[in-house]
C-alpha cells in the first residue's frame, strides 16, 4: 500500500525524470527460497528498483540476485546487520538496524529489571535470533546475566508451555526476538494464566494485527522501534489519505512510501536512472520523506533515525514513550 500510493503520487506529479512508473508486485512469503524466486522474476521483468523485502532472512538472499542484475534494493523493514554488512553497493534500508535496537533493549532491561529474573527468547530466524543475541550482548555488557535464553518454534497456535516455563522460573521480564503473531499468542497465554510477565520486543509489534491477536493481553507490552512516523508533520497528508480510505498506515507502510521518495529524489539529484549514479546520489544527499529527513551511510544504512520505546494498550493502540 505504501509503495503503491507513493508511485501513484509520483506519476501524478509527472513521473521520475519525465517517465511514468509501472509497479509490479510479488510475494516472497518471508521464505528465503521463494524470495530468490521472486527476485529472479522481478529481474526477468526488467525492474530497476525494488522496495523490499520484508523479512531479513528473505532480503539477504534476494539482495544477491539484485546485485548480480544491477538492481537497486531499498528494504522498508529488514533490520539484521548482515544485510548491509555484506558490502553490496546496491542495497539500502530505511529501517534501523538490530544492533541499535539491541543496545536500547539491553539497557532498558538492565536499567529497570536489575535484581529480577530476565528471559530472552527467539524464533531462531535471522531476525529473531539476531536481535535477541544483540540484546543479550548488551545486557551481559551491563553486568547482568539472563536466567533463560532459548528458542521457540514459530508458527504454533498456542504457547502455553513456553509461558508456563517462564512462570515456573519466576521470570519477571522477557525479551522476545520474533514476529507479532507468536508474541501476541504468548501475551494471551500469560494473560490467561494470570501471569503478569513484562514482554518486550523489537521492531515487529507496530502493527494492528498484534493488538487483534493479543486482545486485552496487549496492555503494557513494550517494543522498540523508530519514532512513530505517523506523528511527523511531513507524513500528515499521506496518513490522512490512508485513513480516509479506511486503512491505518503502519510503520512498514510509511517506510515503503519513504523508500520510493528516496529513490525518486536520488534519481532527480543524479539526473539519471542508472544504478551507479543513484548509488552515489543516495550516499551524498539527504532526502525529505514521510519519516523526516534521512540519509544513508557508506554501508547503505539509514541515518538520522534512532529507536525508542513504545507501549501497547488494550484498546488496540500503541504510543511512543520517549
PDB file of C-alpha atoms in Angstrom:
ATOM      1  CA  UNK A   1       0.000   0.000   0.000  1.00  0.00           C
ATOM      2  CA  UNK A   2       2.789   2.397   0.883  1.00  0.00           C
ATOM      3  CA  UNK A   3       4.762   1.828  -2.309  1.00  0.00           C
ATOM      4  CA  UNK A   4       1.623   1.842  -4.452  1.00  0.00           C
ATOM      5  CA  UNK A   5       0.451   5.210  -3.139  1.00  0.00           C
ATOM      6  CA  UNK A   6       3.917   6.717  -3.439  1.00  0.00           C
ATOM      7  CA  UNK A   7       4.266   5.543  -7.041  1.00  0.00           C
ATOM      8  CA  UNK A   8       0.796   6.882  -7.870  1.00  0.00           C
ATOM      9  CA  UNK A   9       1.720  10.245  -6.374  1.00  0.00           C
ATOM     10  CA  UNK A  10       4.952  10.329  -8.360  1.00  0.00           C
ATOM     11  CA  UNK A  11       3.184   9.528 -11.614  1.00  0.00           C
ATOM     12  CA  UNK A  12       0.571  12.192 -10.908  1.00  0.00           C
ATOM     13  CA  UNK A  13       3.397  14.697 -10.471  1.00  0.00           C
ATOM     14  CA  UNK A  14       4.949  13.804 -13.830  1.00  0.00           C
ATOM     15  CA  UNK A  15       6.906  10.645 -13.048  1.00  0.00           C
ATOM     16  CA  UNK A  16      10.622  10.164 -12.489  1.00  0.00           C
ATOM     17  CA  UNK A  17      12.802  12.205 -14.858  1.00  0.00           C
ATOM     18  CA  UNK A  18       9.729  12.597 -17.015  1.00  0.00           C
ATOM     19  CA  UNK A  19       8.952   8.877 -17.183  1.00  0.00           C
ATOM     20  CA  UNK A  20       5.882   7.180 -15.734  1.00  0.00           C
ATOM     21  CA  UNK A  21       6.494   4.363 -13.251  1.00  0.00           C
ATOM     22  CA  UNK A  22       4.943   0.901 -13.501  1.00  0.00           C
ATOM     23  CA  UNK A  23       4.523  -1.103 -10.299  1.00  0.00           C
ATOM     24  CA  UNK A  24       4.986  -4.887 -10.201  1.00  0.00           C
ATOM     25  CA  UNK A  25       4.286  -6.881  -7.031  1.00  0.00           C
ATOM     26  CA  UNK A  26       5.475 -10.321  -5.930  1.00  0.00           C
ATOM     27  CA  UNK A  27       5.150 -12.156  -2.617  1.00  0.00           C
ATOM     28  CA  UNK A  28       8.107 -13.992  -1.082  1.00  0.00           C
ATOM     29  CA  UNK A  29       6.058 -15.305   1.904  1.00  0.00           C
ATOM     30  CA  UNK A  30       9.060 -14.418   4.117  1.00  0.00           C
ATOM     31  CA  UNK A  31      10.712 -17.585   2.798  1.00  0.00           C
ATOM     32  CA  UNK A  32      14.336 -17.455   1.589  1.00  0.00           C
ATOM     33  CA  UNK A  33      13.852 -19.811  -1.371  1.00  0.00           C
ATOM     34  CA  UNK A  34      10.690 -18.067  -2.520  1.00  0.00           C
ATOM     35  CA  UNK A  35      12.436 -14.718  -2.056  1.00  0.00           C
ATOM     36  CA  UNK A  36      15.122 -15.768  -4.532  1.00  0.00           C
ATOM     37  CA  UNK A  37      12.447 -16.942  -6.967  1.00  0.00           C
ATOM     38  CA  UNK A  38      10.562 -13.654  -6.551  1.00  0.00           C
ATOM     39  CA  UNK A  39      13.750 -11.658  -7.087  1.00  0.00           C
ATOM     40  CA  UNK A  40      14.576 -13.580 -10.262  1.00  0.00           C
ATOM     41  CA  UNK A  41      11.067 -12.934 -11.589  1.00  0.00           C
ATOM     42  CA  UNK A  42      11.384  -9.204 -10.963  1.00  0.00           C
ATOM     43  CA  UNK A  43      14.769  -9.159 -12.667  1.00  0.00           C
ATOM     44  CA  UNK A  44      13.369 -11.030 -15.663  1.00  0.00           C
ATOM     45  CA  UNK A  45      10.528  -8.492 -15.816  1.00  0.00           C
ATOM     46  CA  UNK A  46      13.093  -5.721 -16.122  1.00  0.00           C
ATOM     47  CA  UNK A  47      12.660  -3.818 -12.861  1.00  0.00           C
ATOM     48  CA  UNK A  48      15.305  -1.252 -11.904  1.00  0.00           C
ATOM     49  CA  UNK A  49      14.241  -0.649  -8.283  1.00  0.00           C
ATOM     50  CA  UNK A  50      12.811  -2.959  -5.610  1.00  0.00           C
ATOM     51  CA  UNK A  51      11.016  -1.859  -2.451  1.00  0.00           C
ATOM     52  CA  UNK A  52      11.677  -4.896  -0.285  1.00  0.00           C
ATOM     53  CA  UNK A  53      11.992  -7.362   1.091  1.00  0.00           C
ATOM     54  CA  UNK A  54      10.109  -7.508   4.410  1.00  0.00           C
ATOM     55  CA  UNK A  55      11.928 -10.223   6.394  1.00  0.00           C
ATOM     56  CA  UNK A  56      15.689 -10.159   6.889  1.00  0.00           C
ATOM     57  CA  UNK A  57      16.078 -13.841   6.063  1.00  0.00           C
ATOM     58  CA  UNK A  58      14.388 -13.153   2.711  1.00  0.00           C
ATOM     59  CA  UNK A  59      16.107  -9.854   1.986  1.00  0.00           C
ATOM     60  CA  UNK A  60      19.624 -11.225   2.345  1.00  0.00           C
ATOM     61  CA  UNK A  61      19.447 -13.983  -0.330  1.00  0.00           C
ATOM     62  CA  UNK A  62      17.336 -11.791  -2.622  1.00  0.00           C
ATOM     63  CA  UNK A  63      19.913  -8.990  -2.427  1.00  0.00           C
ATOM     64  CA  UNK A  64      22.474 -11.257  -4.090  1.00  0.00           C
ATOM     65  CA  UNK A  65      20.173 -11.666  -7.098  1.00  0.00           C
ATOM     66  CA  UNK A  66      19.697  -7.915  -7.384  1.00  0.00           C
ATOM     67  CA  UNK A  67      23.417  -7.246  -7.041  1.00  0.00           C
ATOM     68  CA  UNK A  68      24.194  -9.590  -9.936  1.00  0.00           C
ATOM     69  CA  UNK A  69      21.493  -7.969 -12.071  1.00  0.00           C
ATOM     70  CA  UNK A  70      22.347  -4.353 -11.199  1.00  0.00           C
ATOM     71  CA  UNK A  71      19.036  -3.605  -9.472  1.00  0.00           C
ATOM     72  CA  UNK A  72      18.659  -1.124  -6.627  1.00  0.00           C
ATOM     73  CA  UNK A  73      17.078  -2.517  -3.453  1.00  0.00           C
ATOM     74  CA  UNK A  74      15.727  -0.440  -0.554  1.00  0.00           C
ATOM     75  CA  UNK A  75      14.196  -2.518   2.224  1.00  0.00           C
ATOM     76  CA  UNK A  76      11.463  -0.873   4.285  1.00  0.00           C
ATOM     77  CA  UNK A  77      11.802  -3.250   7.232  1.00  0.00           C
ATOM     78  CA  UNK A  78      14.739  -5.675   7.178  1.00  0.00           C
ATOM     79  CA  UNK A  79      16.889  -4.909  10.203  1.00  0.00           C
ATOM     80  CA  UNK A  80      19.508  -7.660  10.549  1.00  0.00           C
ATOM     81  CA  UNK A  81      23.002  -6.094  10.329  1.00  0.00           C
ATOM     82  CA  UNK A  82      24.164  -8.741   7.841  1.00  0.00           C
ATOM     83  CA  UNK A  83      22.011  -7.218   5.086  1.00  0.00           C
ATOM     84  CA  UNK A  84      24.333  -4.239   4.741  1.00  0.00           C
ATOM     85  CA  UNK A  85      27.478  -5.750   6.275  1.00  0.00           C
ATOM     86  CA  UNK A  86      27.825  -7.976   3.192  1.00  0.00           C
ATOM     87  CA  UNK A  87      29.005  -4.906   1.316  1.00  0.00           C
ATOM     88  CA  UNK A  88      26.580  -4.970  -1.616  1.00  0.00           C
ATOM     89  CA  UNK A  89      26.601  -1.448  -3.015  1.00  0.00           C
ATOM     90  CA  UNK A  90      23.061  -1.753  -4.424  1.00  0.00           C
ATOM     91  CA  UNK A  91      21.467  -2.442  -1.010  1.00  0.00           C
ATOM     92  CA  UNK A  92      19.951   0.213   1.271  1.00  0.00           C
ATOM     93  CA  UNK A  93      17.340   0.259   4.027  1.00  0.00           C
ATOM     94  CA  UNK A  94      15.158   2.812   5.800  1.00  0.00           C
ATOM     95  CA  UNK A  95      14.753   0.690   8.953  1.00  0.00           C
ATOM     96  CA  UNK A  96      17.063   0.899  11.956  1.00  0.00           C
ATOM     97  CA  UNK A  97      19.493  -1.995  12.423  1.00  0.00           C
ATOM     98  CA  UNK A  98      19.023  -4.645  15.100  1.00  0.00           C
ATOM     99  CA  UNK A  99      22.283  -3.756  16.818  1.00  0.00           C
ATOM    100  CA  UNK A 100      20.870  -0.308  17.619  1.00  0.00           C
ATOM    101  CA  UNK A 101      17.698  -1.967  18.912  1.00  0.00           C
ATOM    102  CA  UNK A 102      19.735  -4.451  20.944  1.00  0.00           C
ATOM    103  CA  UNK A 103      21.562  -1.636  22.739  1.00  0.00           C
ATOM    104  CA  UNK A 104      18.284   0.073  23.668  1.00  0.00           C
ATOM    105  CA  UNK A 105      16.684  -3.223  24.743  1.00  0.00           C
ATOM    106  CA  UNK A 106      19.679  -4.403  26.748  1.00  0.00           C
ATOM    107  CA  UNK A 107      19.990  -1.058  28.503  1.00  0.00           C
ATOM    108  CA  UNK A 108      16.263  -0.977  29.279  1.00  0.00           C
ATOM    109  CA  UNK A 109      16.398  -4.434  30.835  1.00  0.00           C
ATOM    110  CA  UNK A 110      19.495  -3.522  32.860  1.00  0.00           C
ATOM    111  CA  UNK A 111      18.126  -0.154  33.984  1.00  0.00           C
ATOM    112  CA  UNK A 112      14.656  -1.343  35.013  1.00  0.00           C
ATOM    113  CA  UNK A 113      14.938  -5.047  35.862  1.00  0.00           C
ATOM    114  CA  UNK A 114      18.187  -5.434  37.748  1.00  0.00           C
ATOM    115  CA  UNK A 115      17.645  -7.899  40.588  1.00  0.00           C
ATOM    116  CA  UNK A 116      14.774  -9.608  38.725  1.00  0.00           C
ATOM    117  CA  UNK A 117      14.903 -12.740  36.607  1.00  0.00           C
ATOM    118  CA  UNK A 118      15.186 -11.965  32.897  1.00  0.00           C
ATOM    119  CA  UNK A 119      14.474 -14.272  29.952  1.00  0.00           C
ATOM    120  CA  UNK A 120      15.497 -13.846  26.311  1.00  0.00           C
ATOM    121  CA  UNK A 121      13.573 -15.866  23.736  1.00  0.00           C
ATOM    122  CA  UNK A 122      13.843 -16.005  19.958  1.00  0.00           C
ATOM    123  CA  UNK A 123      12.261 -17.767  16.981  1.00  0.00           C
ATOM    124  CA  UNK A 124      15.606 -18.930  15.518  1.00  0.00           C
ATOM    125  CA  UNK A 125      15.229 -16.800  12.382  1.00  0.00           C
ATOM    126  CA  UNK A 126      17.973 -14.470  11.191  1.00  0.00           C
ATOM    127  CA  UNK A 127      15.977 -11.528  12.506  1.00  0.00           C
ATOM    128  CA  UNK A 128      14.658 -13.045  15.743  1.00  0.00           C
ATOM    129  CA  UNK A 129      17.835 -14.716  16.913  1.00  0.00           C
ATOM    130  CA  UNK A 130      19.913 -11.788  15.711  1.00  0.00           C
ATOM    131  CA  UNK A 131      18.087  -9.144  17.743  1.00  0.00           C
ATOM    132  CA  UNK A 132      17.884 -11.489  20.757  1.00  0.00           C
ATOM    133  CA  UNK A 133      21.644 -12.110  20.652  1.00  0.00           C
ATOM    134  CA  UNK A 134      22.375  -8.392  20.391  1.00  0.00           C
ATOM    135  CA  UNK A 135      20.078  -7.666  23.338  1.00  0.00           C
ATOM    136  CA  UNK A 136      21.772 -10.409  25.343  1.00  0.00           C
ATOM    137  CA  UNK A 137      25.182  -8.991  24.439  1.00  0.00           C
ATOM    138  CA  UNK A 138      24.273  -5.546  25.753  1.00  0.00           C
ATOM    139  CA  UNK A 139      22.596  -6.952  28.875  1.00  0.00           C
ATOM    140  CA  UNK A 140      25.700  -9.011  29.641  1.00  0.00           C
ATOM    141  CA  UNK A 141      27.900  -5.979  28.920  1.00  0.00           C
ATOM    142  CA  UNK A 142      25.940  -4.180  31.644  1.00  0.00           C
ATOM    143  CA  UNK A 143      26.899  -6.928  34.085  1.00  0.00           C
ATOM    144  CA  UNK A 144      23.607  -8.866  34.149  1.00  0.00           C
ATOM    145  CA  UNK A 145      23.003 -12.452  33.072  1.00  0.00           C
ATOM    146  CA  UNK A 146      19.683 -13.728  31.804  1.00  0.00           C
ATOM    147  CA  UNK A 147      18.064 -16.620  33.659  1.00  0.00           C
ATOM    148  CA  UNK A 148      16.705 -18.197  30.463  1.00  0.00           C
ATOM    149  CA  UNK A 149      17.925 -17.988  26.877  1.00  0.00           C
ATOM    150  CA  UNK A 150      16.181 -20.291  24.431  1.00  0.00           C
ATOM    151  CA  UNK A 151      14.388 -20.658  21.116  1.00  0.00           C
ATOM    152  CA  UNK A 152      10.714 -21.339  20.425  1.00  0.00           C
ATOM    153  CA  UNK A 153       9.108 -22.807  17.323  1.00  0.00           C
ATOM    154  CA  UNK A 154       7.347 -20.189  15.186  1.00  0.00           C
ATOM    155  CA  UNK A 155       4.004 -20.980  13.602  1.00  0.00           C
ATOM    156  CA  UNK A 156       2.368 -22.755  16.560  1.00  0.00           C
ATOM    157  CA  UNK A 157      -1.175 -21.890  17.583  1.00  0.00           C
ATOM    158  CA  UNK A 158      -0.528 -21.854  21.329  1.00  0.00           C
ATOM    159  CA  UNK A 159       2.468 -21.071  23.526  1.00  0.00           C
ATOM    160  CA  UNK A 160       1.126 -22.110  26.899  1.00  0.00           C
ATOM    161  CA  UNK A 161       4.031 -24.472  27.579  1.00  0.00           C
ATOM    162  CA  UNK A 162       6.641 -21.808  26.921  1.00  0.00           C
ATOM    163  CA  UNK A 163       4.811 -19.304  29.133  1.00  0.00           C
ATOM    164  CA  UNK A 164       4.360 -21.894  31.890  1.00  0.00           C
ATOM    165  CA  UNK A 165       8.110 -22.483  31.871  1.00  0.00           C
ATOM    166  CA  UNK A 166       8.750 -18.772  32.285  1.00  0.00           C
ATOM    167  CA  UNK A 167       6.284 -18.594  35.158  1.00  0.00           C
ATOM    168  CA  UNK A 168       7.781 -21.616  36.887  1.00  0.00           C
ATOM    169  CA  UNK A 169      11.200 -19.946  36.698  1.00  0.00           C
ATOM    170  CA  UNK A 170       9.774 -16.732  38.208  1.00  0.00           C
ATOM    171  CA  UNK A 171      10.710 -14.683  35.126  1.00  0.00           C
ATOM    172  CA  UNK A 172       9.709 -11.046  35.589  1.00  0.00           C
ATOM    173  CA  UNK A 173      10.512  -9.756  32.113  1.00  0.00           C
ATOM    174  CA  UNK A 174      11.083 -11.484  28.785  1.00  0.00           C
ATOM    175  CA  UNK A 175      12.620 -10.002  25.666  1.00  0.00           C
ATOM    176  CA  UNK A 176      11.313 -11.816  22.593  1.00  0.00           C
ATOM    177  CA  UNK A 177      13.069 -11.753  19.255  1.00  0.00           C
ATOM    178  CA  UNK A 178      10.407 -12.718  16.761  1.00  0.00           C
ATOM    179  CA  UNK A 179       7.286 -11.651  14.918  1.00  0.00           C
ATOM    180  CA  UNK A 180       3.993 -10.214  16.108  1.00  0.00           C
ATOM    181  CA  UNK A 181       1.833 -13.324  15.687  1.00  0.00           C
ATOM    182  CA  UNK A 182       3.779 -15.515  18.113  1.00  0.00           C
ATOM    183  CA  UNK A 183       4.383 -12.677  20.567  1.00  0.00           C
ATOM    184  CA  UNK A 184       0.653 -11.896  20.575  1.00  0.00           C
ATOM    185  CA  UNK A 185      -0.134 -15.531  21.353  1.00  0.00           C
ATOM    186  CA  UNK A 186       2.424 -15.547  24.180  1.00  0.00           C
ATOM    187  CA  UNK A 187       0.852 -12.419  25.646  1.00  0.00           C
ATOM    188  CA  UNK A 188      -2.556 -14.110  25.566  1.00  0.00           C
ATOM    189  CA  UNK A 189      -1.227 -17.282  27.156  1.00  0.00           C
ATOM    190  CA  UNK A 190       0.332 -15.276  30.014  1.00  0.00           C
ATOM    191  CA  UNK A 191      -2.871 -13.272  30.467  1.00  0.00           C
ATOM    192  CA  UNK A 192      -4.950 -16.452  30.606  1.00  0.00           C
ATOM    193  CA  UNK A 193      -2.704 -17.797  33.380  1.00  0.00           C
ATOM    194  CA  UNK A 194      -2.885 -14.566  35.355  1.00  0.00           C
ATOM    195  CA  UNK A 195       0.869 -14.253  34.919  1.00  0.00           C
ATOM    196  CA  UNK A 196       1.970 -10.608  34.881  1.00  0.00           C
ATOM    197  CA  UNK A 197       5.233 -11.042  32.975  1.00  0.00           C
ATOM    198  CA  UNK A 198       6.503  -7.958  31.165  1.00  0.00           C
ATOM    199  CA  UNK A 199       7.034  -8.683  27.463  1.00  0.00           C
ATOM    200  CA  UNK A 200       9.478  -6.595  25.436  1.00  0.00           C
ATOM    201  CA  UNK A 201      10.046  -6.956  21.688  1.00  0.00           C
ATOM    202  CA  UNK A 202      11.834  -5.190  18.899  1.00  0.00           C
ATOM    203  CA  UNK A 203      10.616  -3.736  15.590  1.00  0.00           C
ATOM    204  CA  UNK A 204       7.753  -6.127  14.753  1.00  0.00           C
ATOM    205  CA  UNK A 205       4.892  -5.029  17.007  1.00  0.00           C
ATOM    206  CA  UNK A 206       3.980  -1.780  15.264  1.00  0.00           C
ATOM    207  CA  UNK A 207       1.053  -3.441  13.513  1.00  0.00           C
ATOM    208  CA  UNK A 208      -2.627  -3.540  14.440  1.00  0.00           C
ATOM    209  CA  UNK A 209      -2.530  -7.310  13.953  1.00  0.00           C
ATOM    210  CA  UNK A 210      -0.654  -7.645  17.237  1.00  0.00           C
ATOM    211  CA  UNK A 211      -3.486  -5.905  19.066  1.00  0.00           C
ATOM    212  CA  UNK A 212      -6.060  -8.110  17.359  1.00  0.00           C
ATOM    213  CA  UNK A 213      -4.178 -11.283  18.284  1.00  0.00           C
ATOM    214  CA  UNK A 214      -3.318 -10.331  21.857  1.00  0.00           C
ATOM    215  CA  UNK A 215      -6.613  -8.611  22.696  1.00  0.00           C
ATOM    216  CA  UNK A 216      -6.692  -7.331  26.302  1.00  0.00           C
ATOM    217  CA  UNK A 217      -3.342  -9.042  26.866  1.00  0.00           C
ATOM    218  CA  UNK A 218      -1.687  -6.393  24.681  1.00  0.00           C
ATOM    219  CA  UNK A 219      -1.886  -3.912  27.564  1.00  0.00           C
ATOM    220  CA  UNK A 220       1.588  -2.878  28.679  1.00  0.00           C
ATOM    221  CA  UNK A 221       3.547  -4.854  26.074  1.00  0.00           C
ATOM    222  CA  UNK A 222       6.649  -2.882  25.124  1.00  0.00           C
ATOM    223  CA  UNK A 223       8.519  -2.747  21.843  1.00  0.00           C
ATOM    224  CA  UNK A 224      11.465  -0.834  20.447  1.00  0.00           C
ATOM    225  CA  UNK A 225      11.262   0.830  17.058  1.00  0.00           C
ATOM    226  CA  UNK A 226      11.924   4.117  15.316  1.00  0.00           C
ATOM    227  CA  UNK A 227       9.738   7.054  16.381  1.00  0.00           C
ATOM    228  CA  UNK A 228       6.174   6.676  15.134  1.00  0.00           C
ATOM    229  CA  UNK A 229       6.236   8.164  11.612  1.00  0.00           C
ATOM    230  CA  UNK A 230       2.512   8.923  11.786  1.00  0.00           C
ATOM    231  CA  UNK A 231       3.393  11.758  14.180  1.00  0.00           C
ATOM    232  CA  UNK A 232       5.640  13.506  11.653  1.00  0.00           C
ATOM    233  CA  UNK A 233       4.305  16.681  10.111  1.00  0.00           C
ATOM    234  CA  UNK A 234       5.740  15.519   6.782  1.00  0.00           C
ATOM    235  CA  UNK A 235       3.581  12.392   6.940  1.00  0.00           C
ATOM    236  CA  UNK A 236       0.301  14.062   7.914  1.00  0.00           C
ATOM    237  CA  UNK A 237      -1.205  14.426   4.407  1.00  0.00           C
ATOM    238  CA  UNK A 238      -0.301  10.852   3.472  1.00  0.00           C
ATOM    239  CA  UNK A 239      -1.603   9.454   6.769  1.00  0.00           C
ATOM    240  CA  UNK A 240      -4.845  11.391   6.325  1.00  0.00           C
ATOM    241  CA  UNK A 241      -5.368   9.955   2.851  1.00  0.00           C
ATOM    242  CA  UNK A 242      -4.770   6.410   4.062  1.00  0.00           C
ATOM    243  CA  UNK A 243      -7.196   6.864   6.946  1.00  0.00           C
ATOM    244  CA  UNK A 244      -9.825   8.365   4.635  1.00  0.00           C
ATOM    245  CA  UNK A 245      -9.688   5.104   2.667  1.00  0.00           C
ATOM    246  CA  UNK A 246     -10.270   3.099   5.855  1.00  0.00           C
ATOM    247  CA  UNK A 247      -6.668   1.929   6.235  1.00  0.00           C
ATOM    248  CA  UNK A 248      -4.399   2.727   9.173  1.00  0.00           C
ATOM    249  CA  UNK A 249      -0.838   3.094   7.851  1.00  0.00           C
ATOM    250  CA  UNK A 250       1.711   1.120   9.816  1.00  0.00           C
ATOM    251  CA  UNK A 251       5.432   1.678  10.149  1.00  0.00           C
ATOM    252  CA  UNK A 252       6.259  -0.534   7.184  1.00  0.00           C
ATOM    253  CA  UNK A 253       3.613   1.239   5.092  1.00  0.00           C
ATOM    254  CA  UNK A 254       5.229   4.615   5.633  1.00  0.00           C
ATOM    255  CA  UNK A 255       8.733   3.147   5.390  1.00  0.00           C
ATOM    256  CA  UNK A 256       7.836   1.814   1.946  1.00  0.00           C
ATOM    257  CA  UNK A 257       6.412   5.206   0.946  1.00  0.00           C
ATOM    258  CA  UNK A 258       9.664   6.785   2.116  1.00  0.00           C
ATOM    259  CA  UNK A 259      11.761   4.293   0.145  1.00  0.00           C
ATOM    260  CA  UNK A 260      10.018   5.385  -3.047  1.00  0.00           C
ATOM    261  CA  UNK A 261      10.502   9.054  -2.154  1.00  0.00           C
ATOM    262  CA  UNK A 262      14.211   8.437  -1.611  1.00  0.00           C
ATOM    263  CA  UNK A 263      14.643   6.675  -4.956  1.00  0.00           C
ATOM    264  CA  UNK A 264      12.777   9.400  -6.802  1.00  0.00           C
ATOM    265  CA  UNK A 265      14.766  12.232  -5.228  1.00  0.00           C
ATOM    266  CA  UNK A 266      18.064  10.387  -5.707  1.00  0.00           C
ATOM    267  CA  UNK A 267      17.307   9.940  -9.406  1.00  0.00           C
ATOM    268  CA  UNK A 268      16.350  13.593  -9.773  1.00  0.00           C
ATOM    269  CA  UNK A 269      19.512  14.755  -7.991  1.00  0.00           C
ATOM    270  CA  UNK A 270      21.628  12.420 -10.127  1.00  0.00           C
ATOM    271  CA  UNK A 271      19.775  13.275 -13.323  1.00  0.00           C
ATOM    272  CA  UNK A 272      19.862   9.587 -14.155  1.00  0.00           C
ATOM    273  CA  UNK A 273      18.138   6.257 -13.541  1.00  0.00           C
ATOM    274  CA  UNK A 274      21.416   4.353 -13.853  1.00  0.00           C
ATOM    275  CA  UNK A 275      22.274   2.323 -10.747  1.00  0.00           C
ATOM    276  CA  UNK A 276      25.800   3.662 -10.219  1.00  0.00           C
ATOM    277  CA  UNK A 277      24.641   7.256 -10.422  1.00  0.00           C
ATOM    278  CA  UNK A 278      21.785   6.655  -7.988  1.00  0.00           C
ATOM    279  CA  UNK A 279      24.082   4.881  -5.513  1.00  0.00           C
ATOM    280  CA  UNK A 280      26.366   7.925  -5.457  1.00  0.00           C
ATOM    281  CA  UNK A 281      23.358  10.202  -5.042  1.00  0.00           C
ATOM    282  CA  UNK A 282      21.954   8.130  -2.167  1.00  0.00           C
ATOM    283  CA  UNK A 283      25.240   8.364  -0.278  1.00  0.00           C
ATOM    284  CA  UNK A 284      25.838  12.045  -0.890  1.00  0.00           C
ATOM    285  CA  UNK A 285      22.482  13.621  -0.094  1.00  0.00           C
ATOM    286  CA  UNK A 286      19.724  13.816   2.495  1.00  0.00           C
ATOM    287  CA  UNK A 287      16.133  13.242   1.453  1.00  0.00           C
ATOM    288  CA  UNK A 288      12.814  14.699   2.552  1.00  0.00           C
ATOM    289  CA  UNK A 289      10.416  11.860   3.361  1.00  0.00           C
ATOM    290  CA  UNK A 290       7.400  10.956   5.465  1.00  0.00           C
ATOM    291  CA  UNK A 291       9.948   9.745   8.044  1.00  0.00           C
ATOM    292  CA  UNK A 292      11.502  13.187   8.125  1.00  0.00           C
ATOM    293  CA  UNK A 293      14.931  13.991   6.717  1.00  0.00           C
ATOM    294  CA  UNK A 294      17.015  10.845   6.265  1.00  0.00           C
ATOM    295  CA  UNK A 295      20.298   9.878   4.661  1.00  0.00           C
ATOM    296  CA  UNK A 296      22.455   6.802   4.240  1.00  0.00           C
ATOM    297  CA  UNK A 297      25.958   5.859   5.292  1.00  0.00           C
ATOM    298  CA  UNK A 298      28.527   4.062   3.148  1.00  0.00           C
ATOM    299  CA  UNK A 299      27.037   0.690   4.039  1.00  0.00           C
ATOM    300  CA  UNK A 300      23.527   1.688   2.972  1.00  0.00           C
ATOM    301  CA  UNK A 301      22.151   2.012   6.491  1.00  0.00           C
ATOM    302  CA  UNK A 302      19.734   4.829   7.270  1.00  0.00           C
ATOM    303  CA  UNK A 303      20.959   7.800   9.280  1.00  0.00           C
ATOM    304  CA  UNK A 304      19.055  10.373  11.361  1.00  0.00           C
ATOM    305  CA  UNK A 305      16.804   7.659  12.830  1.00  0.00           C
ATOM    306  CA  UNK A 306      17.076   6.194  16.345  1.00  0.00           C
ATOM    307  CA  UNK A 307      14.985   3.533  18.101  1.00  0.00           C
ATOM    308  CA  UNK A 308      12.802   4.438  21.089  1.00  0.00           C
ATOM    309  CA  UNK A 309      10.403   2.633  23.424  1.00  0.00           C
ATOM    310  CA  UNK A 310       6.696   2.165  22.634  1.00  0.00           C
ATOM    311  CA  UNK A 311       3.847   0.636  24.668  1.00  0.00           C
ATOM    312  CA  UNK A 312       0.696  -1.188  23.624  1.00  0.00           C
ATOM    313  CA  UNK A 313      -2.707  -0.628  25.214  1.00  0.00           C
ATOM    314  CA  UNK A 314      -5.668  -2.974  25.394  1.00  0.00           C
ATOM    315  CA  UNK A 315      -7.760  -0.665  23.199  1.00  0.00           C
ATOM    316  CA  UNK A 316      -5.667  -1.672  20.198  1.00  0.00           C
ATOM    317  CA  UNK A 317      -3.494   1.433  20.153  1.00  0.00           C
ATOM    318  CA  UNK A 318       0.194   1.902  20.866  1.00  0.00           C
ATOM    319  CA  UNK A 319       2.088   5.032  21.773  1.00  0.00           C
ATOM    320  CA  UNK A 320       5.653   6.254  21.915  1.00  0.00           C
ATOM    321  CA  UNK A 321       7.063   6.583  25.428  1.00  0.00           C
ATOM    322  CA  UNK A 322      10.139   8.676  24.617  1.00  0.00           C
TER     323      UNK A 322
END
